[in-house]
Amino acid sequence: MTGSLNYDSPASLRAFLDERGLGMRKKLGQNFLINPAFRTRLVEALELSPGDDVWEIGPGLGAMTWELLAAGAVVRGFEIDPGFTLYLREEFGGRPDFTLVSGDVLKTWKGEKAAPYLLGNLPYNIAAVLLGNFIEGKRFFRRLVVTVQREVGRRMIARPGQDDYSSFSVLIAGVYKVKALMTMGGASFYPSPRVDSLGLRLDLRDEALSLPPLPLFYPLVRQLFSKRRKTVKNSLCSFVASYGMVKERSPKDLAMAALEASGIRPEERPENLDIPQFRSLALELQTRGLAACCTCRFFA
Ligand code: SAM
């Protein structure tokens, strides 16, 4: 079950696109995965059972969609390109196990029925924002298998103290256990991007759904990493000050009390804090009266 296109051959894909008057748009991160072994490995990494619901981000011309359907998945594909959506409708439109959601997934996903699994060779330009939006919007998947630009992937797997450790690492690792599956060079894609990609598997942490809500957590993480070489004390004071006075306490008093209660040295650097420490800081600030404002979002 592979459809009528030869997804492994740049020449065939080019001919097909020409025939239809379609182009590949760099700004939409359009790079087809032409390595069949990688396609199979990515879908296998989802460990699907027949009948499982899967969101596929950016099906393109359906190369991965065929693999998903062959695994028995019920697929909801989110695709923005009108030329590709037209083709996807022709190819999969009559099937009960495929639904197409056309348009920008950043706008469409909220209106769609949740699924436990997600697969996507993610468009480079929206990968981090999309994953961040899912987390902030509390749309949690049991498992995701994604391909991202290597730099983004490195941030997703980085640990405290490593150069790539960032606010995005904390955002992801607070909810998912992340495992690198494979590095894919530019030649695995058509057209070939200049940068390598990383295939990653993300598994929902058992505790992710039961943790108490911490509205300050994401704004705090973001602010502290914006000055990662400053001491936690200085960055935290600025963060608290940006909210104004709380119950007659100065920002410095409040910041120091939260640090002490969390067992964090004031001279520590934000880049060395782990997730439980960030959570503890957010909790201690909240219990002392600091409240997140409604516009405080990780991705503005
Ligand atoms: N799945 C195909 C594959 O593996 O060969 C194509 C992957 S390509 C890297 C990314 C796909 O995402 C393209 O089909 C592109 O049109 C689509 N895309 C880009 N931005 C999008 C957006 N905001 N919403 C939905 N789809 C998008």
CSV table of C-alpha atoms and ligand atoms in Angstrom, one decimal:
chain,number,residue,atom,x,y,z
A,1,MET,CA,0.0,0.0,0.0
A,2,THR,CA,2.1,2.9,-1.2
A,3,GLY,CA,0.0,4.9,-3.6
A,4,SER,CA,0.7,5.9,-7.1
A,5,LEU,CA,3.7,8.2,-6.5
A,6,ASN,CA,7.3,7.1,-6.2
A,7,TYR,CA,8.1,8.9,-3.0
A,8,ASP,CA,11.8,7.8,-3.1
A,9,SER,CA,12.7,9.5,-6.3
A,10,PRO,CA,13.4,13.2,-6.6
A,11,ALA,CA,13.0,12.9,-10.4
A,12,SER,CA,9.5,11.4,-10.1
A,13,LEU,CA,8.4,13.9,-7.5
A,14,ARG,CA,9.7,16.7,-9.7
A,15,ALA,CA,7.9,15.4,-12.7
A,16,PHE,CA,4.7,15.1,-10.7
A,17,LEU,CA,4.9,18.6,-9.3
A,18,ASP,CA,5.7,20.0,-12.8
A,19,GLU,CA,2.7,18.2,-14.3
A,20,ARG,CA,0.4,19.7,-11.7
A,21,GLY,CA,2.0,23.2,-11.8
A,22,LEU,CA,3.1,22.9,-8.2
A,23,GLY,CA,6.2,24.3,-6.6
A,24,MET,CA,8.1,23.5,-3.4
A,25,ARG,CA,7.9,26.4,-1.0
A,26,LYS,CA,10.9,26.9,1.3
A,27,LYS,CA,9.0,29.2,3.6
A,28,LEU,CA,6.6,26.3,4.4
A,29,GLY,CA,9.4,24.0,5.2
A,30,GLN,CA,8.5,21.7,2.3
A,31,ASN,CA,11.1,19.0,2.1
A,32,PHE,CA,9.9,15.5,1.3
A,33,LEU,CA,11.5,12.6,3.2
A,34,ILE,CA,12.7,10.5,0.3
A,35,ASN,CA,14.5,7.8,2.4
A,36,PRO,CA,12.0,4.9,2.7
A,37,ALA,CA,13.9,3.3,5.6
A,38,PHE,CA,13.6,6.4,7.7
A,39,ARG,CA,9.9,6.7,6.9
A,40,THR,CA,9.4,3.2,8.1
A,41,ARG,CA,11.5,3.6,11.2
A,42,LEU,CA,9.6,6.8,12.2
A,43,VAL,CA,6.2,5.2,11.9
A,44,GLU,CA,7.4,2.1,13.7
A,45,ALA,CA,8.7,4.2,16.6
A,46,LEU,CA,5.1,5.3,17.3
A,47,GLU,CA,4.3,1.6,18.2
A,48,LEU,CA,0.7,1.8,16.9
A,49,SER,CA,-2.0,-0.7,17.2
A,50,PRO,CA,-4.7,-1.0,14.5
A,51,GLY,CA,-7.4,1.6,15.0
A,52,ASP,CA,-5.2,4.1,16.9
A,53,ASP,CA,-5.9,7.7,16.1
A,54,VAL,CA,-3.0,9.7,14.8
A,55,TRP,CA,-2.5,13.3,13.9
A,56,GLU,CA,-0.2,13.8,11.0
A,57,ILE,CA,1.3,17.2,10.7
A,58,GLY,CA,2.1,18.3,7.1
A,59,PRO,CA,1.4,15.1,5.1
A,60,GLY,CA,2.6,16.8,1.9
A,61,LEU,CA,1.9,14.3,-0.8
A,62,GLY,CA,1.2,11.4,1.6
A,63,ALA,CA,4.4,9.5,1.8
A,64,MET,CA,4.2,9.0,5.6
A,65,THR,CA,0.4,8.8,5.4
A,66,TRP,CA,0.6,5.6,3.5
A,67,GLU,CA,2.9,4.1,6.2
A,68,LEU,CA,0.5,5.1,8.9
A,69,LEU,CA,-2.5,3.6,7.1
A,70,ALA,CA,-0.6,0.4,6.5
A,71,ALA,CA,0.0,0.2,10.3
A,72,GLY,CA,-3.8,0.4,10.8
A,73,ALA,CA,-3.9,4.0,12.0
A,74,VAL,CA,-6.9,6.3,11.7
A,75,VAL,CA,-5.2,9.5,10.4
A,76,ARG,CA,-6.1,13.1,10.7
A,77,GLY,CA,-3.8,15.1,8.4
A,78,PHE,CA,-3.1,18.8,8.8
A,79,GLU,CA,-1.9,20.4,5.6
A,80,ILE,CA,-1.6,24.0,4.5
A,81,ASP,CA,-0.6,23.8,0.8
A,82,PRO,CA,-3.7,24.0,-1.4
A,83,GLY,CA,-2.0,22.0,-4.2
A,84,PHE,CA,-1.1,19.2,-1.8
A,85,THR,CA,-4.5,19.1,-0.1
A,86,LEU,CA,-6.1,18.7,-3.5
A,87,TYR,CA,-3.9,15.7,-4.2
A,88,LEU,CA,-4.5,14.3,-0.7
A,89,ARG,CA,-8.2,14.5,-1.3
A,90,GLU,CA,-7.9,12.6,-4.6
A,91,GLU,CA,-5.7,10.0,-3.1
A,92,PHE,CA,-7.3,9.4,0.3
A,93,GLY,CA,-10.6,11.3,0.2
A,94,GLY,CA,-12.9,8.2,0.0
A,95,ARG,CA,-11.3,6.4,3.0
A,96,PRO,CA,-13.0,6.2,6.4
A,97,ASP,CA,-9.5,6.1,8.1
A,98,PHE,CA,-8.4,9.4,6.7
A,99,THR,CA,-9.6,13.0,7.5
A,100,LEU,CA,-7.9,16.1,6.0
A,101,VAL,CA,-7.8,19.3,7.9
A,102,SER,CA,-6.7,22.0,5.4
A,103,GLY,CA,-5.1,25.2,6.5
A,104,ASP,CA,-2.5,26.4,9.0
A,105,VAL,CA,-2.2,23.8,11.7
A,106,LEU,CA,-1.3,26.6,14.2
A,107,LYS,CA,-4.9,27.8,13.8
A,108,THR,CA,-6.8,24.6,13.0
A,109,TRP,CA,-5.6,22.1,15.7
A,110,LYS,CA,-7.7,23.6,18.5
A,111,GLY,CA,-10.9,22.7,16.8
A,112,GLU,CA,-10.0,19.1,16.1
A,113,LYS,CA,-10.7,16.0,18.1
A,114,ALA,CA,-7.7,15.0,20.2
A,115,ALA,CA,-5.7,11.9,19.4
A,116,PRO,CA,-3.2,10.0,21.5
A,117,TYR,CA,-0.4,9.9,18.8
A,118,LEU,CA,1.2,12.5,16.6
A,119,LEU,CA,3.6,12.0,13.6
A,120,GLY,CA,5.3,14.8,11.6
A,121,ASN,CA,8.2,15.7,9.6
A,122,LEU,CA,7.6,19.1,11.0
A,123,PRO,CA,7.9,22.3,8.9
A,124,TYR,CA,11.1,23.9,10.2
A,125,ASN,CA,9.6,27.3,10.6
A,126,ILE,CA,6.8,26.3,12.9
A,127,ALA,CA,8.1,23.1,14.7
A,128,ALA,CA,9.0,24.7,18.1
A,129,VAL,CA,6.0,27.0,18.2
A,130,LEU,CA,3.6,24.2,17.4
A,131,LEU,CA,5.0,21.9,20.0
A,132,GLY,CA,5.0,24.7,22.5
A,133,ASN,CA,1.4,25.6,21.7
A,134,PHE,CA,0.3,22.0,22.2
A,135,ILE,CA,1.9,22.0,25.7
A,136,GLU,CA,0.6,25.4,26.7
A,137,GLY,CA,-2.9,24.5,25.3
A,138,LYS,CA,-2.7,21.3,27.4
A,139,ARG,CA,-3.1,19.1,24.3
A,140,PHE,CA,-1.0,16.2,25.4
A,141,PHE,CA,-0.2,13.2,23.3
A,142,ARG,CA,0.7,9.8,24.6
A,143,ARG,CA,3.5,9.7,22.1
A,144,LEU,CA,4.9,11.9,19.3
A,145,VAL,CA,7.4,11.0,16.7
A,146,VAL,CA,8.8,14.1,14.9
A,147,THR,CA,11.5,15.2,12.7
A,148,VAL,CA,13.0,18.6,13.4
A,149,GLN,CA,16.0,20.7,12.5
A,150,ARG,CA,19.0,19.3,14.4
A,151,GLU,CA,19.5,22.5,16.4
A,152,VAL,CA,15.9,22.4,17.6
A,153,GLY,CA,16.2,18.7,18.4
A,154,ARG,CA,19.3,19.3,20.4
A,155,ARG,CA,17.5,21.8,22.5
A,156,MET,CA,14.7,19.3,23.1
A,157,ILE,CA,17.1,16.7,24.5
A,158,ALA,CA,19.5,19.0,26.3
A,159,ARG,CA,20.0,18.6,30.1
A,160,PRO,CA,20.8,21.2,32.8
A,161,GLY,CA,24.3,22.7,32.3
A,162,GLN,CA,24.6,21.7,28.6
A,163,ASP,CA,25.1,24.5,26.0
A,164,ASP,CA,21.8,23.6,24.3
A,165,TYR,CA,19.8,23.6,27.5
A,166,SER,CA,17.1,26.4,27.1
A,167,SER,CA,13.7,27.4,28.1
A,168,PHE,CA,12.4,25.2,25.3
A,169,SER,CA,14.2,22.2,26.8
A,170,VAL,CA,12.4,22.8,30.1
A,171,LEU,CA,9.0,23.3,28.3
A,172,ILE,CA,9.4,20.0,26.5
A,173,ALA,CA,11.0,17.9,29.3
A,174,GLY,CA,8.5,19.0,31.8
A,175,VAL,CA,5.9,16.9,29.9
A,176,TYR,CA,7.7,14.4,27.8
A,177,LYS,CA,10.6,12.0,28.0
A,178,VAL,CA,12.6,12.7,24.8
A,179,LYS,CA,14.7,10.2,22.9
A,180,ALA,CA,16.8,10.8,19.8
A,181,LEU,CA,16.0,8.2,17.1
A,182,MET,CA,18.3,9.1,14.2
A,183,THR,CA,20.1,11.9,12.5
A,184,MET,CA,19.0,12.5,8.9
A,185,GLY,CA,21.3,14.3,6.5
A,186,GLY,CA,20.1,16.7,3.9
A,187,ALA,CA,20.3,14.0,1.2
A,188,SER,CA,17.4,12.2,2.9
A,189,PHE,CA,15.1,15.0,1.7
A,190,TYR,CA,13.9,16.5,-1.5
A,191,PRO,CA,14.8,19.4,-1.9
A,192,SER,CA,17.9,18.8,0.3
A,193,PRO,CA,18.1,21.3,3.1
A,194,ARG,CA,21.5,22.5,4.1
A,195,VAL,CA,21.0,21.4,7.7
A,196,ASP,CA,20.7,18.0,9.3
A,197,SER,CA,17.5,16.8,10.9
A,198,LEU,CA,16.9,14.8,14.0
A,199,GLY,CA,14.1,12.2,14.4
A,200,LEU,CA,12.8,12.2,18.0
A,201,ARG,CA,10.4,10.2,20.0
A,202,LEU,CA,8.5,11.9,22.9
A,203,ASP,CA,6.7,9.9,25.5
A,204,LEU,CA,4.2,11.5,27.9
A,205,ARG,CA,5.5,11.5,31.4
A,206,ASP,CA,3.3,9.6,33.8
A,207,GLU,CA,3.1,12.5,36.2
A,208,ALA,CA,2.4,15.1,33.5
A,209,LEU,CA,-1.3,15.0,33.8
A,210,SER,CA,-1.4,15.0,37.6
A,211,LEU,CA,0.9,17.9,38.4
A,212,PRO,CA,-0.8,20.9,39.9
A,213,PRO,CA,-1.3,23.8,37.5
A,214,LEU,CA,1.4,26.4,37.8
A,215,PRO,CA,0.5,29.4,35.6
A,216,LEU,CA,3.8,31.2,36.6
A,217,PHE,CA,5.9,28.3,35.4
A,218,TYR,CA,6.3,29.1,31.7
A,219,PRO,CA,6.7,32.9,32.1
A,220,LEU,CA,9.3,32.3,34.8
A,221,VAL,CA,11.3,29.8,32.8
A,222,ARG,CA,11.3,32.1,29.8
A,223,GLN,CA,12.4,35.1,31.8
A,224,LEU,CA,15.2,33.3,33.6
A,225,PHE,CA,16.6,31.9,30.4
A,226,SER,CA,16.5,35.2,28.7
A,227,LYS,CA,19.5,36.1,30.9
A,228,ARG,CA,20.9,32.7,31.4
A,229,ARG,CA,24.4,33.9,32.5
A,230,LYS,CA,23.0,36.2,35.2
A,231,THR,CA,22.5,34.9,38.7
A,232,VAL,CA,19.1,33.4,39.5
A,233,LYS,CA,18.7,36.0,42.2
A,234,ASN,CA,19.1,39.0,39.8
A,235,SER,CA,16.8,37.5,37.1
A,236,LEU,CA,14.2,36.5,39.7
A,237,CYS,CA,14.2,40.0,41.2
A,238,SER,CA,13.5,41.5,37.8
A,239,PHE,CA,10.8,38.9,37.1
A,240,VAL,CA,9.1,39.6,40.4
A,241,ALA,CA,9.5,43.4,40.0
A,242,SER,CA,7.7,43.2,36.6
A,243,TYR,CA,4.6,42.1,38.5
A,244,GLY,CA,4.8,45.0,41.0
A,245,MET,CA,4.6,44.8,44.8
A,246,VAL,CA,3.0,41.8,46.5
A,247,LYS,CA,1.5,42.2,50.0
A,248,GLU,CA,3.9,45.0,51.0
A,249,ARG,CA,7.0,42.9,50.2
A,250,SER,CA,9.7,44.1,48.0
A,251,PRO,CA,10.6,42.1,44.9
A,252,LYS,CA,13.9,41.3,46.4
A,253,ASP,CA,12.4,39.9,49.6
A,254,LEU,CA,9.9,37.8,47.7
A,255,ALA,CA,12.6,36.5,45.3
A,256,MET,CA,15.0,35.6,48.2
A,257,ALA,CA,12.2,33.9,50.2
A,258,ALA,CA,11.2,31.8,47.2
A,259,LEU,CA,14.8,30.8,46.5
A,260,GLU,CA,15.4,29.8,50.1
A,261,ALA,CA,12.2,27.7,50.3
A,262,SER,CA,13.2,26.0,47.0
A,263,GLY,CA,16.8,25.3,48.3
A,264,ILE,CA,18.4,27.2,45.4
A,265,ARG,CA,21.5,29.2,45.9
A,266,PRO,CA,20.9,32.8,44.9
A,267,GLU,CA,24.2,32.8,42.9
A,268,GLU,CA,23.2,29.8,40.8
A,269,ARG,CA,22.8,30.3,37.0
A,270,PRO,CA,19.4,29.6,35.5
A,271,GLU,CA,21.0,27.3,32.9
A,272,ASN,CA,21.9,24.9,35.8
A,273,LEU,CA,18.4,24.6,37.2
A,274,ASP,CA,16.4,21.4,36.6
A,275,ILE,CA,12.7,21.1,36.1
A,276,PRO,CA,11.7,20.3,39.7
A,277,GLN,CA,13.7,23.5,40.8
A,278,PHE,CA,11.8,25.7,38.3
A,279,ARG,CA,8.5,24.2,39.4
A,280,SER,CA,9.4,24.7,43.0
A,281,LEU,CA,10.3,28.4,42.4
A,282,ALA,CA,7.0,29.0,40.5
A,283,LEU,CA,5.1,27.3,43.3
A,284,GLU,CA,6.8,29.3,46.0
A,285,LEU,CA,6.2,32.6,44.2
A,286,GLN,CA,2.6,31.7,43.7
A,287,THR,CA,1.9,30.7,47.3
A,288,ARG,CA,3.4,34.1,48.3
A,289,GLY,CA,0.8,35.9,46.2
A,290,LEU,CA,2.5,36.4,42.8
A,291,ALA,CA,-0.1,35.6,40.1
A,292,ALA,CA,0.5,35.1,36.4
A,293,CYS,CA,-1.1,37.7,34.1
A,294,CYS,CA,-3.5,36.3,31.5
A,295,THR,CA,-1.2,37.4,28.7
A,296,CYS,CA,1.9,35.6,30.1
A,297,ARG,CA,2.5,32.9,27.5
A,298,PHE,CA,5.6,31.0,26.6
A,299,PHE,CA,5.3,31.8,22.9
A,300,ALA,CA,3.8,35.2,22.6
B,1,SAM,N1,5.1,14.6,5.3
B,1,SAM,C1,5.8,14.9,4.1
B,1,SAM,C2,7.1,14.1,4.1
B,1,SAM,O1,7.5,13.6,5.1
B,1,SAM,O2,7.7,14.0,3.0
B,1,SAM,C3,6.1,16.4,4.0
B,1,SAM,C4,6.9,17.0,5.1
B,1,SAM,S1,7.4,18.7,4.8
B,1,SAM,C5,8.9,18.7,5.8
B,1,SAM,C6,6.3,19.7,5.8
B,1,SAM,C7,4.9,19.7,5.3
B,1,SAM,O3,4.1,20.6,6.2
B,1,SAM,C8,4.6,20.3,4.0
B,1,SAM,O4,3.7,19.5,3.3
B,1,SAM,C9,4.0,21.7,4.2
B,1,SAM,O5,3.2,22.1,3.1
B,1,SAM,C10,3.3,21.5,5.5
B,1,SAM,N2,3.1,22.7,6.3
B,1,SAM,C11,4.0,23.7,6.4
B,1,SAM,N3,3.5,24.7,7.2
B,1,SAM,C12,2.3,24.2,7.6
B,1,SAM,C13,1.3,24.7,8.5
B,1,SAM,N4,1.4,25.9,9.1
B,1,SAM,N5,0.2,24.0,8.7
B,1,SAM,C14,0.0,22.8,8.1
B,1,SAM,N6,0.9,22.3,7.2
B,1,SAM,C15,2.0,22.9,7.0
